[in-house]
Structures are given as structure tokens and as C-alpha cells.
Short mmCIF file of C-alpha atoms in Angstrom, two decimals:
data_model
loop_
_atom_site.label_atom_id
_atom_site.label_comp_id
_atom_site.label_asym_id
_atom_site.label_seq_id
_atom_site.Cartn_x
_atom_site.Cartn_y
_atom_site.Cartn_z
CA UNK C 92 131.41 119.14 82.19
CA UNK C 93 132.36 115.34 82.67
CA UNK C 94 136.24 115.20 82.41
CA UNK C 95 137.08 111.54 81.12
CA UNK C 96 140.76 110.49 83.18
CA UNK C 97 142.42 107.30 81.93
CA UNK C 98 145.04 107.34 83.95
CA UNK C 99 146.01 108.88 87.99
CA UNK C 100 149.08 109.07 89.83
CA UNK C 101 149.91 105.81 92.52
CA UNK C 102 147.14 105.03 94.43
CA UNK C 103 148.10 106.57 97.97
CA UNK C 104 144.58 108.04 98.70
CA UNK C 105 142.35 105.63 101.37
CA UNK C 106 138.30 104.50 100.51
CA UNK C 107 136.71 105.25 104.01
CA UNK C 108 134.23 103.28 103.67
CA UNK C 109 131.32 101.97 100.73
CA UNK C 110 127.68 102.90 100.88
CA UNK C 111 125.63 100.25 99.54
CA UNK C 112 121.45 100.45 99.15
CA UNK C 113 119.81 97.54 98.80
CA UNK C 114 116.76 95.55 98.63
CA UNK C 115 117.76 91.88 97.10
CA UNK C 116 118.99 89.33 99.14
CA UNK C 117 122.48 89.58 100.68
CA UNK C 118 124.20 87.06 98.10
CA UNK C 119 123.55 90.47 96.06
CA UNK C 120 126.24 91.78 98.52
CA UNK C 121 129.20 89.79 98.04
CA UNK C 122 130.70 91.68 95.32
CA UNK C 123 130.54 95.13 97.47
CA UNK C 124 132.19 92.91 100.81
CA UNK C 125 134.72 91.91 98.88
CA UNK C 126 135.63 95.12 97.65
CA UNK C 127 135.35 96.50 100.83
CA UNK C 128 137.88 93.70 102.03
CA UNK C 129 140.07 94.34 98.92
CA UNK C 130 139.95 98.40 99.95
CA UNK C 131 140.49 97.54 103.50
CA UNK C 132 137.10 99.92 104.68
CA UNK C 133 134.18 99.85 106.24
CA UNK C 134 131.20 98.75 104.70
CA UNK C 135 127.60 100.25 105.23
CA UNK C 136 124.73 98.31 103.61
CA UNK C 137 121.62 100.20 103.80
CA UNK C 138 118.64 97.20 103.95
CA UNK C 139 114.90 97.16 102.91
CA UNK C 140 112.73 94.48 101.34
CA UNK C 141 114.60 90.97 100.22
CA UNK C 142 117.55 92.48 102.41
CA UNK C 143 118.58 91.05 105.94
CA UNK C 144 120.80 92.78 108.27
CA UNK C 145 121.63 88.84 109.69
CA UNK C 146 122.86 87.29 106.84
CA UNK C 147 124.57 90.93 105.85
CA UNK C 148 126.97 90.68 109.53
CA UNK C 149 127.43 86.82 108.42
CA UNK C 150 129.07 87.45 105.04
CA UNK C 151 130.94 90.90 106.73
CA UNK C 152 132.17 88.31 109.52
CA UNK C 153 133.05 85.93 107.12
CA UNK C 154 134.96 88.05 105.17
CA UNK C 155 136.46 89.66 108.15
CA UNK C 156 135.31 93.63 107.38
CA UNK C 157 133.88 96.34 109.46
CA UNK C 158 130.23 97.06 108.68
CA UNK C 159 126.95 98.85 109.67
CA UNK C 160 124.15 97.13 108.20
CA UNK C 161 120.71 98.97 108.66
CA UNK C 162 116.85 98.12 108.44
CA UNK C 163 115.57 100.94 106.93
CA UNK C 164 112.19 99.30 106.73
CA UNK C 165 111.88 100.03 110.53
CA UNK C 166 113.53 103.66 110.88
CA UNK C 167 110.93 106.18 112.21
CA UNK C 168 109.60 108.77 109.79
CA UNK C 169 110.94 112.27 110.22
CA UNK C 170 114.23 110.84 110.78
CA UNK C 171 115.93 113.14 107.45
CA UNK C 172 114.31 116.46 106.87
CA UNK C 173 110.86 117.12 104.80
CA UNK C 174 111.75 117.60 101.83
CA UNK C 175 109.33 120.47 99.70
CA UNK C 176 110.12 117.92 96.56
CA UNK C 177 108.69 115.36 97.98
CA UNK C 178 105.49 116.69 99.38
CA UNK C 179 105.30 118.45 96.42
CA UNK C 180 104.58 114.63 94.50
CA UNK C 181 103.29 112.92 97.04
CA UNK C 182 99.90 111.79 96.26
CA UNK C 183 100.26 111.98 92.87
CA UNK C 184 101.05 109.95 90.25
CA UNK C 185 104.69 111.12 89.55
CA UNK C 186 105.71 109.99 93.67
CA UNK C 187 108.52 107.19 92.94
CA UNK C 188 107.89 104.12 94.86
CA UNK C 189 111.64 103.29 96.11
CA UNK C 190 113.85 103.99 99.30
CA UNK C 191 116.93 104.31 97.23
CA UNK C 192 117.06 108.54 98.01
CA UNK C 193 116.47 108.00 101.58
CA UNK C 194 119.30 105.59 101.84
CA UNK C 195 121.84 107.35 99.47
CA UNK C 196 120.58 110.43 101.60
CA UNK C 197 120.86 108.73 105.06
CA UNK C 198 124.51 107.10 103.66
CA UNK C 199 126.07 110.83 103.30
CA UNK C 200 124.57 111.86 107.19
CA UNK C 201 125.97 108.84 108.86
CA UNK C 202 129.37 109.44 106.74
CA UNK C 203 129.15 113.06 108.03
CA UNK C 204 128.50 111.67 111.62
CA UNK C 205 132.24 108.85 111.34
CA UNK C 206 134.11 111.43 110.12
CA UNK C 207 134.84 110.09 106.97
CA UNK C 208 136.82 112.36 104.16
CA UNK C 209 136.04 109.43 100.92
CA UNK C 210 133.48 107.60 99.95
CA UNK C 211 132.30 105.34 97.41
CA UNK C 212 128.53 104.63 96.82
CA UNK C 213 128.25 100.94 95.05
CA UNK C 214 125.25 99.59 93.81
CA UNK C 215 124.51 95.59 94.44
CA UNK C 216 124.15 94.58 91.34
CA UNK C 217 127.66 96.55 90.25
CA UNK C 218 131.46 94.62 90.29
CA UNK C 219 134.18 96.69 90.09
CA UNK C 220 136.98 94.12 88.89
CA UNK C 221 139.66 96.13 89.69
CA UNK C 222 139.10 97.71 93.09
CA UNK C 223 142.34 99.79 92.98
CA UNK C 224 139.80 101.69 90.33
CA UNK C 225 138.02 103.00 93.52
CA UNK C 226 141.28 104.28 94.98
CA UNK C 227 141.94 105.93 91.71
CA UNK C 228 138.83 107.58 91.97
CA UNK C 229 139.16 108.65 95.95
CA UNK C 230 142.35 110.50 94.73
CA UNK C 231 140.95 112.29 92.55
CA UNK C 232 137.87 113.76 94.59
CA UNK C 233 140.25 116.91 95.36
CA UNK C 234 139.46 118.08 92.44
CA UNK C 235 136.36 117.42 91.34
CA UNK C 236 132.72 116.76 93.24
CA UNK C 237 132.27 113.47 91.98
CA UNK C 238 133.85 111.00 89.92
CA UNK C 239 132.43 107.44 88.79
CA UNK C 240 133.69 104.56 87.30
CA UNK C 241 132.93 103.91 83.35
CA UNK C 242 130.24 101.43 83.98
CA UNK C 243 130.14 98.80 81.44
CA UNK C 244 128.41 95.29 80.79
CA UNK C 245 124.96 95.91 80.67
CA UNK C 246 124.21 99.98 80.19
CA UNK C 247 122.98 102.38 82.72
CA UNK C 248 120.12 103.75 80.88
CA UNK C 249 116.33 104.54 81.68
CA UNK C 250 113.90 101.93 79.82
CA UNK C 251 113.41 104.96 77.33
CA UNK C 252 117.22 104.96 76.39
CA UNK C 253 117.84 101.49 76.38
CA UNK C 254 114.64 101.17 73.43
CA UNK C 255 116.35 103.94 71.65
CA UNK C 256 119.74 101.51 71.78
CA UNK C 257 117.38 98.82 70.74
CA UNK C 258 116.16 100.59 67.86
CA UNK C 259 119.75 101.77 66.80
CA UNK C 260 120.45 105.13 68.52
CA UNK C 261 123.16 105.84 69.43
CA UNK C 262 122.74 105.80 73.35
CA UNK C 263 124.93 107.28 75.72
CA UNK C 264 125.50 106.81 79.82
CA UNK C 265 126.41 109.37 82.29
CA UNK C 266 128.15 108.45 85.44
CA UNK C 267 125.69 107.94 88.57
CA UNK C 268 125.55 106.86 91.88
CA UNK C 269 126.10 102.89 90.74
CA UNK C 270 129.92 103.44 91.43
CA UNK C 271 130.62 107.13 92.53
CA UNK C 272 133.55 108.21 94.38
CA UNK C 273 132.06 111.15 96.46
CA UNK C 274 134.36 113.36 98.71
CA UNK C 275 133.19 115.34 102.13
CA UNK C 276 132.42 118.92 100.71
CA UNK C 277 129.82 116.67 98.43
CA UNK C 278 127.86 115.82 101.99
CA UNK C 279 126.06 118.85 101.78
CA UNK C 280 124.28 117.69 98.31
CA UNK C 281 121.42 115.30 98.37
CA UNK C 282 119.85 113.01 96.08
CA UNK C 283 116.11 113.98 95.60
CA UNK C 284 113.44 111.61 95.77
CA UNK C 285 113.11 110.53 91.81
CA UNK C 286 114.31 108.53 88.86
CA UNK C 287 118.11 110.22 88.32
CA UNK C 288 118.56 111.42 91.92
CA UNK C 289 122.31 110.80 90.98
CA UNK C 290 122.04 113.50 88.27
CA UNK C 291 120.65 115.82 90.63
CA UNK C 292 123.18 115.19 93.21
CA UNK C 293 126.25 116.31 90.65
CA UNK C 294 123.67 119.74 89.81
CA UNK C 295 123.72 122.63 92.07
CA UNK C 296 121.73 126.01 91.85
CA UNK C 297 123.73 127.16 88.90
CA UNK C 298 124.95 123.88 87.00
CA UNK C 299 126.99 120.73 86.60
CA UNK C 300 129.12 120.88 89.39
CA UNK C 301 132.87 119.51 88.48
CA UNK C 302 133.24 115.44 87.64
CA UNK C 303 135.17 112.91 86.08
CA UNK C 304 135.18 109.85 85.24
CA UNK C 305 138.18 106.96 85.27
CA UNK C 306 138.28 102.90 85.80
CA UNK C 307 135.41 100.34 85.51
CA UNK C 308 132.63 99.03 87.22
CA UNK C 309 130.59 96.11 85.39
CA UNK C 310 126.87 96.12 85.62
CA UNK C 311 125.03 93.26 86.29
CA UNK C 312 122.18 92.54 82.83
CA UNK C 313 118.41 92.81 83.87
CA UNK C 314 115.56 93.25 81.20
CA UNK C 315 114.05 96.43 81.38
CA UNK C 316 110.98 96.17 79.01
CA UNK C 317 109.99 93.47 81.74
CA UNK C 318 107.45 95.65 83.64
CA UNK C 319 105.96 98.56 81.45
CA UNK C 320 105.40 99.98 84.94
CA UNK C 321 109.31 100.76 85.21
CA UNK C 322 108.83 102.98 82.06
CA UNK C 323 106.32 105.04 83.84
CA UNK C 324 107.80 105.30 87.01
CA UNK C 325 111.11 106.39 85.75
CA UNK C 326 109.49 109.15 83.15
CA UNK C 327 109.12 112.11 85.24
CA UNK C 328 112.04 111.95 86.46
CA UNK C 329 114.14 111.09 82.99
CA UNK C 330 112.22 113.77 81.50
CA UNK C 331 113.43 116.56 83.99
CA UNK C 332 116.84 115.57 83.74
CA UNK C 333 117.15 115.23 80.35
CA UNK C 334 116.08 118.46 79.89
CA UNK C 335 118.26 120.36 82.78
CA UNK C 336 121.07 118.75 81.02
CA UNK C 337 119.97 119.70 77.86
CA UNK C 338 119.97 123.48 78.91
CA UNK C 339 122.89 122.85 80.36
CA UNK C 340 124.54 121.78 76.83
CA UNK C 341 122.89 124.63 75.75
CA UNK C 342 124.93 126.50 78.20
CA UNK C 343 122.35 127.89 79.71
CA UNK C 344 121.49 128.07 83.53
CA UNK C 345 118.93 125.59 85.30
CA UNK C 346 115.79 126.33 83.69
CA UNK C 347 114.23 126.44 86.73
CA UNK C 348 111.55 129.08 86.24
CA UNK C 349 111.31 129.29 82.04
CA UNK C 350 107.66 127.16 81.22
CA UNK C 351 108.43 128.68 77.69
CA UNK C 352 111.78 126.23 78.03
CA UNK C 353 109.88 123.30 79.27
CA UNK C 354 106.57 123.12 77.11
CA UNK C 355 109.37 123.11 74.17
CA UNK C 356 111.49 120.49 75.53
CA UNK C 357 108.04 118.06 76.59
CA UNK C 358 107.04 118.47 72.82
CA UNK C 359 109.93 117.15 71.63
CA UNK C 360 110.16 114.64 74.72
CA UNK C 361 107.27 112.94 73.55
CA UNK C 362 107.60 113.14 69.98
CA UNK C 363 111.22 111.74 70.81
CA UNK C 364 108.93 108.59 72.50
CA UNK C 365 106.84 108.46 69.02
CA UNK C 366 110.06 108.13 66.79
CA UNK C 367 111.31 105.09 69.31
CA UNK C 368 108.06 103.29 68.73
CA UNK C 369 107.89 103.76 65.08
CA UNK C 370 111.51 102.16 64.89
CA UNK C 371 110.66 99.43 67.07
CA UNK C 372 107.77 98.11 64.78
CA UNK C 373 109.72 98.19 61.57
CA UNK C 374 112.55 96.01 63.13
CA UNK C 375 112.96 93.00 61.88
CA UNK C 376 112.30 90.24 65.38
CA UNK C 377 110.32 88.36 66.85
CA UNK C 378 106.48 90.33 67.32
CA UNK C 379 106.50 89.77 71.00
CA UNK C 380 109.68 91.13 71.88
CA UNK C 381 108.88 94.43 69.78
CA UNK C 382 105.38 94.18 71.55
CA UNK C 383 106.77 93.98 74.97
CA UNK C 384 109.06 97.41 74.05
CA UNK C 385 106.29 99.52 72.46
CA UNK C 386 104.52 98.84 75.89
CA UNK C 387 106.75 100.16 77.91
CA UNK C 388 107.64 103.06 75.87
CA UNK C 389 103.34 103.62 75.50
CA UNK C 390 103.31 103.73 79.33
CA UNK C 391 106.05 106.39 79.56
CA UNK C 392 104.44 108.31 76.90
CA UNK C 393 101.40 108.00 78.85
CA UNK C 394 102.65 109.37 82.02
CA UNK C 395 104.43 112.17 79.66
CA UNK C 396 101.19 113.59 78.88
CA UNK C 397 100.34 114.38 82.35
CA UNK C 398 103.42 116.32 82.78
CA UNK C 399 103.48 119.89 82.39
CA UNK C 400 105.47 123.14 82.08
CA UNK C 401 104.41 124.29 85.60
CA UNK C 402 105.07 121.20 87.44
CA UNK C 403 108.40 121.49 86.06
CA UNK C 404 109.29 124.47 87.10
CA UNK C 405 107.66 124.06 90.45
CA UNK C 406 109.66 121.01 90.66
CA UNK C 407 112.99 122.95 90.37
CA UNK C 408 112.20 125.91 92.83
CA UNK C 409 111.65 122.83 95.18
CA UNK C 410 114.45 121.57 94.60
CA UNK C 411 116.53 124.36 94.98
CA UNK C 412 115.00 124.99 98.34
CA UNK C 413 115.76 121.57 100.06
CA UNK C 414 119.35 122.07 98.40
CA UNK C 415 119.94 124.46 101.41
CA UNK C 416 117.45 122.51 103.95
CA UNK C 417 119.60 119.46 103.68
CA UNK C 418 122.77 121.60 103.59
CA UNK C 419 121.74 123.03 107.05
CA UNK C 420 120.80 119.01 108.16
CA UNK C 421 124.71 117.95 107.13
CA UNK C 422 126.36 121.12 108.63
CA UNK C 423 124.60 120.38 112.30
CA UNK C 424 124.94 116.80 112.22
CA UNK C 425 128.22 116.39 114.80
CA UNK C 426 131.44 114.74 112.82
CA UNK C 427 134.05 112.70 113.87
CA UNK C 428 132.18 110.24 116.03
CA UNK C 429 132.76 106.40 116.91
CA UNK C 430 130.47 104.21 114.74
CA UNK C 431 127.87 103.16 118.14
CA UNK C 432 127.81 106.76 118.97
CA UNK C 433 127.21 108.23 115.58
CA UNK C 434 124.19 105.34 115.41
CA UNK C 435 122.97 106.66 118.68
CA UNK C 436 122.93 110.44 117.35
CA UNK C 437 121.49 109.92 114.09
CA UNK C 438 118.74 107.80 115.85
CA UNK C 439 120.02 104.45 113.99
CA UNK C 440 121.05 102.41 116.75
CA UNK C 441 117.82 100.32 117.45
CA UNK C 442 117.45 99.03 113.90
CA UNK C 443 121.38 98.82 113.19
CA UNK C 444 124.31 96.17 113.38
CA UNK C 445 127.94 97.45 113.84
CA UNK C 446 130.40 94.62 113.61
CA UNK C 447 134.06 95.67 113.95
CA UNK C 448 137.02 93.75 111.83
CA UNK C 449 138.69 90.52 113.10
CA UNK C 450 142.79 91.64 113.04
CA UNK C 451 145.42 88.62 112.87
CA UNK C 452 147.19 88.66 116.09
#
């Protein structure tokens, strides 16, 4: 259950630090350093792609902030656990081509490794206006296992959900890992390798764990009907966590070994795809932009076909296994260490930048 707080007490309770992932170049980061100045924390910016650890240490210098920037690109395999979820897709069609697990993943251990108590995964292309928000949120985390800021501008949604919007459903968000306040008993869950890891990280063995939701973050627009291949990398995992919250709704447990449950739900899944495209072509705009939709939402039907009950449920047995594998990675890792030496433990420190805050004398 999502508990929706307008309002907290005084904001007393301290941000340890923000976990950012990124691939885009660093001017993408100036929103997060900010906040991070504003907060008066550390700032760890998790680099791949477009991202340089450089330029990152030149805007934290700048801006006069503690940070650990690090090239994930050039981090030796085997560095986090194997995951059974993972092997289970790779290979296949369904394996999501992103770092963004690894990193939110590898953000919790190094957390774990400082010592930290609160902190607040932020997204690149996400401004919080009102950083005292994150504060807000940070207080709050000793009560609940998550809780994320209302994001607004441009919605959080899979391409499937944003054509439903487009096509006049009414389309809702759920909070995720774009602005997420996450507390140290959280550690010990992990965001899976697939589209809505962030769901997955607020689900345990037996259900929604507890979350809320208070302030504003505003998210930065992008067109999703731009590559149809978005659509089909995102709809395996849309698809399995629309339908684990759906049984959840249902208040039922995780579904994770019912094919009778998921053969149901993929049937209506994909006729759910059908309806979209039948609404896009009667609406009344320009051909190409309803073309460019019923692309994307043909490609995610597409890849909804090869889907099935079993892989499902296989999926979710998975799942629940590497729930306790990374649990046992977290609850080893040593705590309460200085930021070189918890680099140096977690096997960072060759591909990592720690710059510590300039004080006024």
C-alpha cells in the first residue's frame, strides 16, 4: 500500500548522501550536484557511456561537494553476485540492454560499505525544486521502506502507458527509483536486472513492502514512441510487474508459481495492447505521429507473444532466490568504513574518483 503524506514534521533528519546512475554527459548532472550542495551530502555518480568521471570531479569541485564518481564501464565482472534472474534471460530476447540494476545495485553495497543510515537515489534527468523535499522524505524512512517524491512534468510511465495517456486513459505513476528516499534496512533489497527494477525493489517474498510518497521531483520530457525498440525492451518487464501488482490489488500473494494466474493476465495484457492501437488510429492527428505510436505499441505486442506462463513463473522463483543471495552479499559487506577504504574493499578503487569538500576556513 502506497501511503500519500502531504505534509512531515521540521526537517531535522540528514540525506547521507545521493546515488545517481548515469550514462549522458555530466551537464546531465548539475541538477543532482546542486542538490547534493543544497542537502549538504555526498554525492555518488555511478558513470557508463556519454558519462565522464573528469568532468563529474570538475562540476563536484566547482560546486564544492564530496563525491565518488565511478566508471562502471571498466569494473571487472563478478564484482556483485550472479544473479539466477539474470542467467535465467541471458541469451534471450527478454535480457535488458542497460547497467542501470548494476549501478542502483552497486549504489546500496558501497552505501552499506560508508556507513550511511539515508539515502536518496536521483535520476539525471530528475530536479527536485525543493530539496528540503528530500529531507522530508529521509525522515520519514523510519517508517516505511521507501518513500519517493510525486514526480511530475513529464510522467514516469513505460511507452505502453504513456500511448494509453495518449489515447485518453486514464494513466497512473507509481513512485520509483527516479527520486526514492531509501533507508539502511532497505540495503538488503536489490533491484533485478529488468524494466521496473524499482518495483521489484519495494516487493519482497510476500508483497508490497511499506511506502509513501510526499514532495516533488520534476521529470525532464523525452519522446518515448521515438525508438519502437524501447517498447520491446521494456515489455517483459512491464508485463511482470503489472501483473504482480495486479495480484497484489487483488490481495493476493506474489503469484509466483500460479501459470493458471499468468496465461490469464498475458491474455488480457495483450488484448489491453490491441485496445491502445485501435484508439490510436481513430484519433484525430497528424498520420505520422499515430504511425510512429502504433509501432511501438506493435513491437511490444510482438515481444508479448513470446512470453509465457512458465517463464513467468520461473522468473519469480528466481527472483525470490537472489532476494536472499544479495541479502547474504549486503550483510558481509563490512560497514562503517572511510570512503578510500570502502573503494578498496568493494574492489572500486582503480576505476573511482573520491574528492572530499572544500570547507571555508
Amino acid at each position: 500500500m502506497l501511503t500519500e503524506i502531504e505534509t512531515v514534521p521540521a526537517h531535522t533528519t540528514a540525506v547521507d548522501g545521493i546515488v545517481v546512475p548515469t550514462f549522458r554527459p555530466p551537464e546531465y548532472l548539475r541538477e543532482a550536484v546542486a542538490t547534493a550542495a543544497a542537502l549538504d551530502c555526498a554525492l555518488v555518480v555511478l558513470c557508463s557511456k556519454e558519462a565522464s568521471i573528469n568532468r563529474t570531479v570538475a562540476l563536484a569541485a566547482e560546486a564544492g561537494i564530496e563525491l565518488i564518481a565511478v566508471d562502471v564501464d571498466r569494473l571487472a565482472p563478478g564484482l556483485l553476485p550472479r544473479f539466477r534472474t539474470a542467467e535465467l534471460l541471458r541469451g534471450t530476447r527478454f535480457r535488458r540492454p542497460t547497467d542501470t540494476s548494476l549501478k542502483r545495485n552497486l549504489g546500496l553495497l558501497l552505501a552499506r560499505a560508508l556507513g550511511w543510515e539515508r539515502l536518496v537515489f536521483l535520476d539525471d534527468d530528475i530536479r527536485v525544486p525543493r530539496p528540503d523535499d528530500l529531507r522530508d522524505a529521509a525522515k520519514l524512512l523510519d517508517s516505511y521502506a521507501g518513500v519517493g517524491l510525486s514526480v511530475t512534468g513529464y510522467p514516469d510511465n513505460s511507452v505502453v502507458c504513456h500511448a494509453f495517456r495518449h489515447a485518453g486513459g486514464a494513466q497512473a505513476t507509481f513512485i520509483g527509483a527516479g527520486a526514492l528516499a531509501v533507508g539502511a534496512d532497505s540495503f538488503t533489497s536489490f533491484s533485478p536486472d529488468v524494466y521496473n527494477e524499482d518495483w521489484f525493489f519495494l516487493v519482497d517474498n510476500t508483497g508490497l513492502r511499506s511506502a509513501a510518497v510526499t514532495g516533488t521531483a520534476v521529470q525532464r520530457p523525452y519522446d518515448p514512441f521515438l525508438d519502437a525498440g524501447r517498447a520491446r525492451a521494456q515489455e517483459f518487464g512491464d508485463c511482470l510487474a503489472e501483473g504482480v501488482f495486479a495480484a497484489l490489488d487483488d490481495r493476493r500473494r506474489t503469484p509466483a508459481a500460479e501459470q493458471g494466474y499468468w496465461r490469464d493476465f498475458l491474455t488480457r495484457r495483450r488484448r489491453f495492447i490491441r485496445e491502445i492501437i485501435e484508439r490510436i488510429d481513430e484519433l484525430d492527428e497528424e498520420p505520422a505521429g499515430r504511425e510512429r505510436i502504433v509501432h511501438a505499441l506493435a513491437a511490444a505486442h510482438g515481444r508479448s507473444l513470446l512470453i509465457t506462463p512458465q517463464l513467468c513463473v520461473d522468473y519469480l522463483e528466481a527472483l525470490r532466490a537472489d532476494r536472499e543471495t544479495w541479502r547474504a552479499q549486503v550483510e558481509r559487506t563490512r560497514t562503517g568504513l572511510r570512503p578510500e577504504k570502502a573503494l578498496a574493499e568493494l574492489g572500486l578503487l582503480c576505476h573511482a574518483r573520491y574528492v572530499q569538500p572544500v570547507r571555508a576556513a
